[in-house]
Short mmCIF file of C-alpha atoms and ligand atoms in Angstrom, two decimals:
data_model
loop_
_atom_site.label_atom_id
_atom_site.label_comp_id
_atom_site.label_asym_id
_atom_site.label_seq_id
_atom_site.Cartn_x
_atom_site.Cartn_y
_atom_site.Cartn_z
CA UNK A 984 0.00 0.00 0.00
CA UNK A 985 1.36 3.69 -1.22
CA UNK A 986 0.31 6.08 1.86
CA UNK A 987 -2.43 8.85 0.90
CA UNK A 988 -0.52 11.67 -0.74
CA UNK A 989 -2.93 14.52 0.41
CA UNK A 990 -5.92 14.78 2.84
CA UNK A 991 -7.64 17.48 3.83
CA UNK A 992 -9.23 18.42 6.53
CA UNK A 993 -10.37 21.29 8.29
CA UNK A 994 -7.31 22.12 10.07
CA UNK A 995 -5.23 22.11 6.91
CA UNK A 996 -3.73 19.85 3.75
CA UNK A 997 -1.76 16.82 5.02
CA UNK A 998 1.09 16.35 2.55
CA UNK A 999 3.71 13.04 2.30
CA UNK A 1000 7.05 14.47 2.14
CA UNK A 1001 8.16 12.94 -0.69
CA UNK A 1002 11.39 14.49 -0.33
CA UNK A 1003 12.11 12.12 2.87
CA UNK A 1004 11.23 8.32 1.08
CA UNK A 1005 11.92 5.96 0.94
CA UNK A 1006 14.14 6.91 4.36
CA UNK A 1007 11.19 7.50 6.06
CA UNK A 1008 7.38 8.30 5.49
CA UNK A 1009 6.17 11.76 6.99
CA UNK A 1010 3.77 14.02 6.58
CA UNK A 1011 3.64 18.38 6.79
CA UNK A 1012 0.44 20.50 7.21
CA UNK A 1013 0.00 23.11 4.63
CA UNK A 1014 -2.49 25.72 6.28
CA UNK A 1015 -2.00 27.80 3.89
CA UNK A 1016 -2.18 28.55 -0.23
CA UNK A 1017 1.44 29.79 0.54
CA UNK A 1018 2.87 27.41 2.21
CA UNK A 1019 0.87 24.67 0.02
CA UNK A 1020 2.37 26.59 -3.11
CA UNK A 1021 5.61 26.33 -1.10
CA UNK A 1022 4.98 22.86 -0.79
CA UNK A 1023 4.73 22.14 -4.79
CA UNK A 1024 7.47 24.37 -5.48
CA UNK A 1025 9.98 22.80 -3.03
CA UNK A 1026 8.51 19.24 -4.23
CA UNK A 1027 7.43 18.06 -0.93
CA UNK A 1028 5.12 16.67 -3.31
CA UNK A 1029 5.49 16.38 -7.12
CA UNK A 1030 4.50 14.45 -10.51
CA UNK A 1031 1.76 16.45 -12.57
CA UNK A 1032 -1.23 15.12 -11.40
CA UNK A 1033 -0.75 15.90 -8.14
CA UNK A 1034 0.60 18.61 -8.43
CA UNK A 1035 -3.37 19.46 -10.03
CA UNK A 1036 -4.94 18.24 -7.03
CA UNK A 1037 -2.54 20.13 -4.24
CA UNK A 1038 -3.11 23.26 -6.57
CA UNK A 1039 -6.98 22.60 -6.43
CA UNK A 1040 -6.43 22.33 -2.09
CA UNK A 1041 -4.58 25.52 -2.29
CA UNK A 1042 -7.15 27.34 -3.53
CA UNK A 1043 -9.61 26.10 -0.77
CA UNK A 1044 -7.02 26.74 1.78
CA UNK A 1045 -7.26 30.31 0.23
CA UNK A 1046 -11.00 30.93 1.02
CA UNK A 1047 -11.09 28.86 3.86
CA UNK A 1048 -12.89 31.16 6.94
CA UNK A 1049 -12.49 34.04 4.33
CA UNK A 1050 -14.52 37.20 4.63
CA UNK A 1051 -15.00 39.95 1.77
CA UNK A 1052 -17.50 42.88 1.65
CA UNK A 1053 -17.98 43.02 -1.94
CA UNK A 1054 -17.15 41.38 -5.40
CA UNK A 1055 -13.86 43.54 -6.32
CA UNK A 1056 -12.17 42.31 -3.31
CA UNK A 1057 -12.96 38.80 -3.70
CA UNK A 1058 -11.85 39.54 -7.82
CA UNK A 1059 -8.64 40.76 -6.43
CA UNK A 1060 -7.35 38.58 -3.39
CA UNK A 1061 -8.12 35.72 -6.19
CA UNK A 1062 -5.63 37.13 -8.34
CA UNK A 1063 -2.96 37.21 -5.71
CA UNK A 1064 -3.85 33.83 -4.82
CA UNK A 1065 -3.59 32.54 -8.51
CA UNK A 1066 -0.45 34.40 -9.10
CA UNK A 1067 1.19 32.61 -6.27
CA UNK A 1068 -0.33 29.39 -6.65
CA UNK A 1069 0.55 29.60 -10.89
CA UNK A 1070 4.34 30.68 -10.32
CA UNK A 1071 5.19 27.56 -8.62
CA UNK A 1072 5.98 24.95 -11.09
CA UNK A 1073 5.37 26.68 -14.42
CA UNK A 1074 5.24 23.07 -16.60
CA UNK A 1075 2.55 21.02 -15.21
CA UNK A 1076 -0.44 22.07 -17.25
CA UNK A 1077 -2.57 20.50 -14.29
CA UNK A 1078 -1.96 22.86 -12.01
CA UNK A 1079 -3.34 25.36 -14.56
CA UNK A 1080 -6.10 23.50 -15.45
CA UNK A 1081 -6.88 23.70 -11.71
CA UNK A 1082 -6.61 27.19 -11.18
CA UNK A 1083 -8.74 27.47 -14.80
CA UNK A 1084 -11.55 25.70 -12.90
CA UNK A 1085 -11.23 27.63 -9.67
CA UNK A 1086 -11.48 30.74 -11.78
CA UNK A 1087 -14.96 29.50 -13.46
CA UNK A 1088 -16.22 28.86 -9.88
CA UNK A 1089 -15.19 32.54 -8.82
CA UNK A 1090 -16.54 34.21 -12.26
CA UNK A 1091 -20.31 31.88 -11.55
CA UNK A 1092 -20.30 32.80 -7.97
CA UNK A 1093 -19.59 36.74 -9.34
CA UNK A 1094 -22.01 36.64 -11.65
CA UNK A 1095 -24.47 35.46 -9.15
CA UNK A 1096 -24.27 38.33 -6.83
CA UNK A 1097 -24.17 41.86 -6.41
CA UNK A 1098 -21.63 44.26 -5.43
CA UNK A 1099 -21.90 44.08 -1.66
CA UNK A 1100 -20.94 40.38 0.02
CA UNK A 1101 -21.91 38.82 3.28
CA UNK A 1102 -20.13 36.31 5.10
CA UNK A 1103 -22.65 33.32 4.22
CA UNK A 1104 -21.91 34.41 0.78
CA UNK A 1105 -18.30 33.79 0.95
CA UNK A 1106 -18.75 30.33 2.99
CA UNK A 1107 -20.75 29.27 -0.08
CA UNK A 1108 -17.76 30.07 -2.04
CA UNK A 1109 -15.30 27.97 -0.21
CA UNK A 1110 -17.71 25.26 -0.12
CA UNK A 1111 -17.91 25.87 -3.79
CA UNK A 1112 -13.83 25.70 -3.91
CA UNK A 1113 -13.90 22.64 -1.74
CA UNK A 1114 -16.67 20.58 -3.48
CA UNK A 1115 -14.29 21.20 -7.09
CA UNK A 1116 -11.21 20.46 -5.34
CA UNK A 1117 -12.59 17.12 -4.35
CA UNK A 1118 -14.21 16.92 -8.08
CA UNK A 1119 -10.81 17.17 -9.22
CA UNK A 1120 -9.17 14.28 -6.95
CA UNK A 1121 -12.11 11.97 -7.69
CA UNK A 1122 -11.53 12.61 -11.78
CA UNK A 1123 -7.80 11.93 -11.02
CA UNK A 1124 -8.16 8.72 -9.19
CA UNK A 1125 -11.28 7.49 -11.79
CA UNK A 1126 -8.60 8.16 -14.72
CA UNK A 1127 -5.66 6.18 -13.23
CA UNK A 1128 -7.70 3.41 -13.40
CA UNK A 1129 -8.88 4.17 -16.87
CA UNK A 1130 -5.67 4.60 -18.29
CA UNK A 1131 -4.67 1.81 -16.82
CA UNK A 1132 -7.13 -0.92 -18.01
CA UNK A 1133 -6.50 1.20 -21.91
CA UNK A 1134 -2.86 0.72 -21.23
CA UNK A 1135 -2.74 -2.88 -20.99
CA UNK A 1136 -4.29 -3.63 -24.41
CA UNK A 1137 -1.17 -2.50 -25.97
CA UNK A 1138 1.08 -4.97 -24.02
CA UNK A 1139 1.56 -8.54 -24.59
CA UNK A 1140 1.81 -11.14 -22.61
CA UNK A 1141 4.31 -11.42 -20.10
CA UNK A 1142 6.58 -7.77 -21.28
CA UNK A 1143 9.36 -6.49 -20.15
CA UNK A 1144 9.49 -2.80 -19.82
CA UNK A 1145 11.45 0.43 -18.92
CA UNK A 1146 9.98 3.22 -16.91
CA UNK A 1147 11.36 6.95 -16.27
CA UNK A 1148 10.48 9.54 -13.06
CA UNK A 1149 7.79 8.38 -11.04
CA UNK A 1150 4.56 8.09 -12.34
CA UNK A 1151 2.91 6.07 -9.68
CA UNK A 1152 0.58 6.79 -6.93
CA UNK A 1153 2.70 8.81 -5.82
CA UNK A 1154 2.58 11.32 -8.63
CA UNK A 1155 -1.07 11.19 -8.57
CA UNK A 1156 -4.09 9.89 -5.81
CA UNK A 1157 -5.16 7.01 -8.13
CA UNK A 1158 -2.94 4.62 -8.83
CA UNK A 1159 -0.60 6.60 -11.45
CA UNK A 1160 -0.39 6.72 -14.67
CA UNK A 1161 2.41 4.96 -16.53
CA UNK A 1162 3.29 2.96 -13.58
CA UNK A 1163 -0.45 2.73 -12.77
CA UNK A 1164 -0.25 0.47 -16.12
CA UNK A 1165 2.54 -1.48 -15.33
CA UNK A 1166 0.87 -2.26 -11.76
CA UNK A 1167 -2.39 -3.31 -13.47
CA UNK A 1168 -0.41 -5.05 -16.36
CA UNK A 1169 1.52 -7.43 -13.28
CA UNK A 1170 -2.06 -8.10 -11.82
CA UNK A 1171 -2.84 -9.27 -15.27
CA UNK A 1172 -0.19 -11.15 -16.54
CA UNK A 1173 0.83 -8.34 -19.01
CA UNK A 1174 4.27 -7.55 -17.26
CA UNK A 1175 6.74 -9.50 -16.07
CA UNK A 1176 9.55 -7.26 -15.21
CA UNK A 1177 9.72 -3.61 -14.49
CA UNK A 1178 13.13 -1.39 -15.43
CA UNK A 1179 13.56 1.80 -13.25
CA UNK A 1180 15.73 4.52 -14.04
CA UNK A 1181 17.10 6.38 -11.75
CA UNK A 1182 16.12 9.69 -13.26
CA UNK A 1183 18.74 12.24 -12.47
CA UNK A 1184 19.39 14.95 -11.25
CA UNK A 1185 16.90 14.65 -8.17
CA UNK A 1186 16.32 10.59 -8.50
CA UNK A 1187 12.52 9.91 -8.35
CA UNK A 1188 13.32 6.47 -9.97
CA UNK A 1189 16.00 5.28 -7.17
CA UNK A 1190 13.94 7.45 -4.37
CA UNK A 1191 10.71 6.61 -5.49
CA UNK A 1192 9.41 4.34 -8.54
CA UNK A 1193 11.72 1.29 -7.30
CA UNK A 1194 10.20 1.77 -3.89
CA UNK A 1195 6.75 1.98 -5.62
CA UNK A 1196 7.55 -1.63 -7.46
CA UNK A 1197 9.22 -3.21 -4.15
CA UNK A 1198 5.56 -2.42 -2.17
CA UNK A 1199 3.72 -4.01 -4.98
CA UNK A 1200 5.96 -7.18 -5.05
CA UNK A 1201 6.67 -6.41 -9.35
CA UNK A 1202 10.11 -8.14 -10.12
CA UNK A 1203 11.87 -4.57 -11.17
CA UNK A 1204 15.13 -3.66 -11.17
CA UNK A 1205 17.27 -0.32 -10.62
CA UNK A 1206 19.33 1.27 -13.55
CA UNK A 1207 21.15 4.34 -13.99
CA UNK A 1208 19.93 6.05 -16.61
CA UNK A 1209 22.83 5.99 -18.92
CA UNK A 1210 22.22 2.03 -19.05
CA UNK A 1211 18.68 1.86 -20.91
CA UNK A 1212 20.08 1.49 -24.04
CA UNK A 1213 22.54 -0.92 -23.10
CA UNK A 1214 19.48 -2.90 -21.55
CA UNK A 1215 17.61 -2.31 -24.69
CA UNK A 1216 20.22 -3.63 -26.83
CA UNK A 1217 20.98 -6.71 -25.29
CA UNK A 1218 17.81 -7.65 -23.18
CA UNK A 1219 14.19 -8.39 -24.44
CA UNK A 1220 12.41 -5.21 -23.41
CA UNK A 1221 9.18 -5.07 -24.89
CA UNK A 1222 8.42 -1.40 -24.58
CA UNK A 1223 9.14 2.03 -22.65
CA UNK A 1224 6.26 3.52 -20.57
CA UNK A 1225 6.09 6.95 -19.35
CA UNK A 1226 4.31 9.61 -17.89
CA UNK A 1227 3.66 13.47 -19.25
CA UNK A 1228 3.37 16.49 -17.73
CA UNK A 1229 2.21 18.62 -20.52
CA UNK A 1230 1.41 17.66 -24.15
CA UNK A 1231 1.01 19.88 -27.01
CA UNK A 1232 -2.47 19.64 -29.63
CA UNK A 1233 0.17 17.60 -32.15
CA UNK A 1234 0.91 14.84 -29.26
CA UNK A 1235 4.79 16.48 -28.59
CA UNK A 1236 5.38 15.43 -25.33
CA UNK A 1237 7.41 17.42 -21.97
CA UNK A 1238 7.91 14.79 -19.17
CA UNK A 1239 10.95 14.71 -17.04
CA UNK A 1240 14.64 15.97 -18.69
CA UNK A 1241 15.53 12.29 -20.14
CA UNK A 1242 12.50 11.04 -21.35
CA UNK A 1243 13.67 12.70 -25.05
CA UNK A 1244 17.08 10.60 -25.21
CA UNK A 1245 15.10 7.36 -23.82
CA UNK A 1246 12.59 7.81 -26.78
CA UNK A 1247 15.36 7.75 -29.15
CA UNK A 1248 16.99 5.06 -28.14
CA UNK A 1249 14.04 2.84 -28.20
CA UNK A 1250 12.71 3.88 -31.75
CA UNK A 1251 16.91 3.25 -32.48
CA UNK A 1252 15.75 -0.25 -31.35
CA UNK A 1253 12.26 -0.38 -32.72
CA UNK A 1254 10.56 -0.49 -29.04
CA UNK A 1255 7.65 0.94 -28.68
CA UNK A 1256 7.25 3.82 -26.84
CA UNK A 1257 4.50 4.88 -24.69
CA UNK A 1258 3.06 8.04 -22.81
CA UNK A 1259 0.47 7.50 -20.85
CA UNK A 1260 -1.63 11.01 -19.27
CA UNK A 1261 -5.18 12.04 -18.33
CA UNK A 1262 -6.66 14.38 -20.74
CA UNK A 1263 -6.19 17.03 -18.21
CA UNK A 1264 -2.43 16.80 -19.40
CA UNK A 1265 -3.31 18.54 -23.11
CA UNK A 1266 -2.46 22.07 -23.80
CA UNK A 1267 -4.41 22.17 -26.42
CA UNK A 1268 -3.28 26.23 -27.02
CA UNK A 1269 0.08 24.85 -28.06
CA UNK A 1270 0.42 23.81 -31.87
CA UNK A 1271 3.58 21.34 -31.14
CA UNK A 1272 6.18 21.07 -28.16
CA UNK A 1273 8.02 24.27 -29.20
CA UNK A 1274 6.01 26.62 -26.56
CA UNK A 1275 6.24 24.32 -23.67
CA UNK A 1276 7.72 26.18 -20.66
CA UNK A 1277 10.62 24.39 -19.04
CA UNK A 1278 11.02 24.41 -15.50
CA UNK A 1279 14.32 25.25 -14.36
CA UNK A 1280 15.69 24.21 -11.20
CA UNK A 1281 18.18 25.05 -8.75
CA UNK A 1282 21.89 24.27 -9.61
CA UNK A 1283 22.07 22.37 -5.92
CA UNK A 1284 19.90 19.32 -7.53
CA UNK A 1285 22.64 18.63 -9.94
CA UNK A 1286 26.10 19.38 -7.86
CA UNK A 1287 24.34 17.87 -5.18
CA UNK A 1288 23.05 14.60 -4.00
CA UNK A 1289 21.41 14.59 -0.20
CA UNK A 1290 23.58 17.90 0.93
CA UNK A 1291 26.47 16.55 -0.13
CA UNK A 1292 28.51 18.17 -3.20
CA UNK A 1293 29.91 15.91 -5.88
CA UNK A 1294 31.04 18.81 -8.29
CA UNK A 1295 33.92 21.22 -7.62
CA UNK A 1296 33.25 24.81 -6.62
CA UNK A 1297 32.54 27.85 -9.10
CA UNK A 1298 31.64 25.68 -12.44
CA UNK A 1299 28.73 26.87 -14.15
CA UNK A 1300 25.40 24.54 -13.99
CA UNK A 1301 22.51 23.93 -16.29
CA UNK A 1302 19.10 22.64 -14.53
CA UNK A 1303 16.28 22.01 -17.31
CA UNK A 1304 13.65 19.80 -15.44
CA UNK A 1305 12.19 18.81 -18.56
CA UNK A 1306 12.72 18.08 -22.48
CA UNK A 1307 10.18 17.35 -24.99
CA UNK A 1308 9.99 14.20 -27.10
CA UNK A 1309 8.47 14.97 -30.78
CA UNK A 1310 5.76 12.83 -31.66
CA UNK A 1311 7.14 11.05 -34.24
CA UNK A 1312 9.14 9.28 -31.46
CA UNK A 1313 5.91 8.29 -29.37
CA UNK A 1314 4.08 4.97 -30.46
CA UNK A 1315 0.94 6.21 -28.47
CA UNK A 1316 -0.56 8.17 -25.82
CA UNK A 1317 -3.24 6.21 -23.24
CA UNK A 1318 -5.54 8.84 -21.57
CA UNK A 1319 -8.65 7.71 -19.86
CA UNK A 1320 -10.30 8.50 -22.86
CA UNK A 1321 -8.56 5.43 -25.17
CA UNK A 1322 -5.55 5.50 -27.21
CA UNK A 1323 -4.04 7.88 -29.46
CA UNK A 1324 -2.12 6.04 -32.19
CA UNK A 1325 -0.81 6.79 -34.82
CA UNK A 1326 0.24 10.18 -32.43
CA UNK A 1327 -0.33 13.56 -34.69
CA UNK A 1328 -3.20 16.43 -34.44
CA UNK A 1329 -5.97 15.02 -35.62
CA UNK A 1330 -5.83 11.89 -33.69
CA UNK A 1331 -4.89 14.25 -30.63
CA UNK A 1332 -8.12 16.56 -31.54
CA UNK A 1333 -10.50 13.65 -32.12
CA UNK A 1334 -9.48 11.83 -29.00
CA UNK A 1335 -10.51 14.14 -26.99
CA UNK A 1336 -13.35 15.46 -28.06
CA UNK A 1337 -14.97 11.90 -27.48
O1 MRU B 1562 9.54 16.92 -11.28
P1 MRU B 1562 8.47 15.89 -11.04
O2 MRU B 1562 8.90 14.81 -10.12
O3 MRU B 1562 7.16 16.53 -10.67
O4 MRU B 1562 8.30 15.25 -12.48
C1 MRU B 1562 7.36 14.23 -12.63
C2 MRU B 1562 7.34 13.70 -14.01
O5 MRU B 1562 8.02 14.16 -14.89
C3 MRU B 1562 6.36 12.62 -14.28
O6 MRU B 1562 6.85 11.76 -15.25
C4 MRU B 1562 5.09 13.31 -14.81
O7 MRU B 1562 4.63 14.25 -13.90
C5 MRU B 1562 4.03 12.36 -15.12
S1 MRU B 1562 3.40 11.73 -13.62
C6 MRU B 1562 2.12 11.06 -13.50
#
């Protein structure tokens, strides 16, 4: 069993530190949008469908016990708490489609009342937050499972695959999304062995994914990343699955820095390769992968590893959290909706609107 990732209650969000497994298993109180932005930006918790959900929490947080006197102060405080709440992973699209949906709440709830607010006015607005933000976690935990019976069609019997990042239940508060396939594919005699990479700079595959496979009892194995393609060369490996945390209208792909090189060596070996993401991971405003914004992170992540520094002093650092993998690379993308295959606009635009 994967602890719960978030809960929340009325005293607050309950967050796992991620940062602390598989060491030890913890959890903070975010009682607060700031320190629950704080919380996704310092990746106490991460992996883009989470990241949706904390974002959707945050906003209740926000207008928890909340009290206006009229519509342009609610407008306003809304925008300080979406500013905050947007700036604090800038690739996730989930988190965006959160606040997007938060917004429609606050514009319905506007457009509902006049000028001057009273206080059971603005408790009908957080229970309006709250009863979205738990919309959103129920439509993330119903799609793992989607995704996850879609994904197994494409696997034969018995496959042997590599995996990148974490994309297990961790990364979301079903049962993830790539690795949410893989788990349902062992249950079903669809996988027989799981490949983790380590995923450098900051390790979710060593921290987290191989920890993720050892609770579920899936025969897996840790490699660094710089050994997939050995692994693909000379070992049956029947396909790569991964996760997404935004996708572009032409099925271009941004998922953690390393995914791009993995999906080139596996079409060098003519393995498929797989994304697997909710529909809530399309950007749909983006003609291809070109406009994705890339996170970048602090030059510790890389010279570091647990406090300690590997690299010499005064060297200059490069931190891009993700890359994007064109779709010509990607076999097909599993959303909760079916599968998109082959992956190019039209299949992208049709899928969805199902
Ligand atoms: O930086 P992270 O750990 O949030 O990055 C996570 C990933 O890149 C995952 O692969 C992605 O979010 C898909 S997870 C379901």
């Amino acid at each position: 069993m994967i602890p719960p990732r978030l809960k929340y209650t009325q005293k607050g969000l309950w967050i796992l530190d991620q940062r602390l497994i598989p060491w030890s298993i913890k959890k903070i109180k975010a009682e607060t949008y700031v320190q629950a932005a704080a919380a996704i930006k310092d990746m106490v918790l991460r992996g883009a469908p989470l990241i949706g959900c904390a974002a959707a929490y945050a906003y209740a947080l926000a207008f928890k016990e909340k009290f206006f006197s009229s519509k342009s102060q609610i407008r306003n405080y809304f925008l300080k708490v979406e500013k905050t709440i947007n700036s604090s992973r800038p690739t996730a699209v989930a988190l965006f489609a959160s606040s997007n949906r938060m917004k429609k709440i606050l514009e319905s709830f506007l457009s509902d009342h006049k000028e001057k607010i009273g206080p059971l006015d603005c408790l009908n607005l957080y229970k309006e937050i709250l009863k979205e933000a738990l919309k959103i976690e129920k439509e993330d935990i119903d799609s793992t499972l989607a995704m996850a019976e879609n994904g197994i069609k494409l696997l034969k019997k018995n496959s042997r695959v590599i995996t990148y990042c974490n994309t297990g239940a961790l990364a979301t508060m079903g049962i993830g999304t790539a690795l949410g396939v893989i788990t349902k594919g062992y249950e079903k005699g669809k996988i027989s062995f799981a490949y983790s990479c380590e995923t450098r700079p900051y390790l979710q595959g060593t921290r987290l994914t191989i920890w993720e496979l050892q609770r579920n009892k899936i025969p897996s194995a840790l490699i660094t990343d710089n050994m997939a393609a050995h692994i693909m060369k000379t070992e049956k490996i029947d396909a790569v699955i991964i996760g997404a945390d935004r996708i572009a209208a032409n099925g271009d792909t941004a998922n953690k820095i390393g995914s791009y090189q993995l999906a080139i060596a596996a079409k060098y070996h003519n393995i498929p390769f797989y994304v697997v993401a909710p529909c809530a991971t399309f950007d749909l405003s983006l003609k291809n992968g070109d406009g994705i914004k890339i996170e970048e992170r602090s030059e510790s992540e890389v010279t570091n590893i647990r406090g300690l520094r590997l690299a010499p002093k005064s060297i200059r650092v490069r931190h891009p959290a993700f890359d994007v993998t064109p779709n010509s690379l990607i076999s097909a993308i599993v959303t909760e909706k079916g599968i998109i295959n082959p992956v190019n606009t039209k299949n992208v635009l049709q899928a969805l609107s199902i």
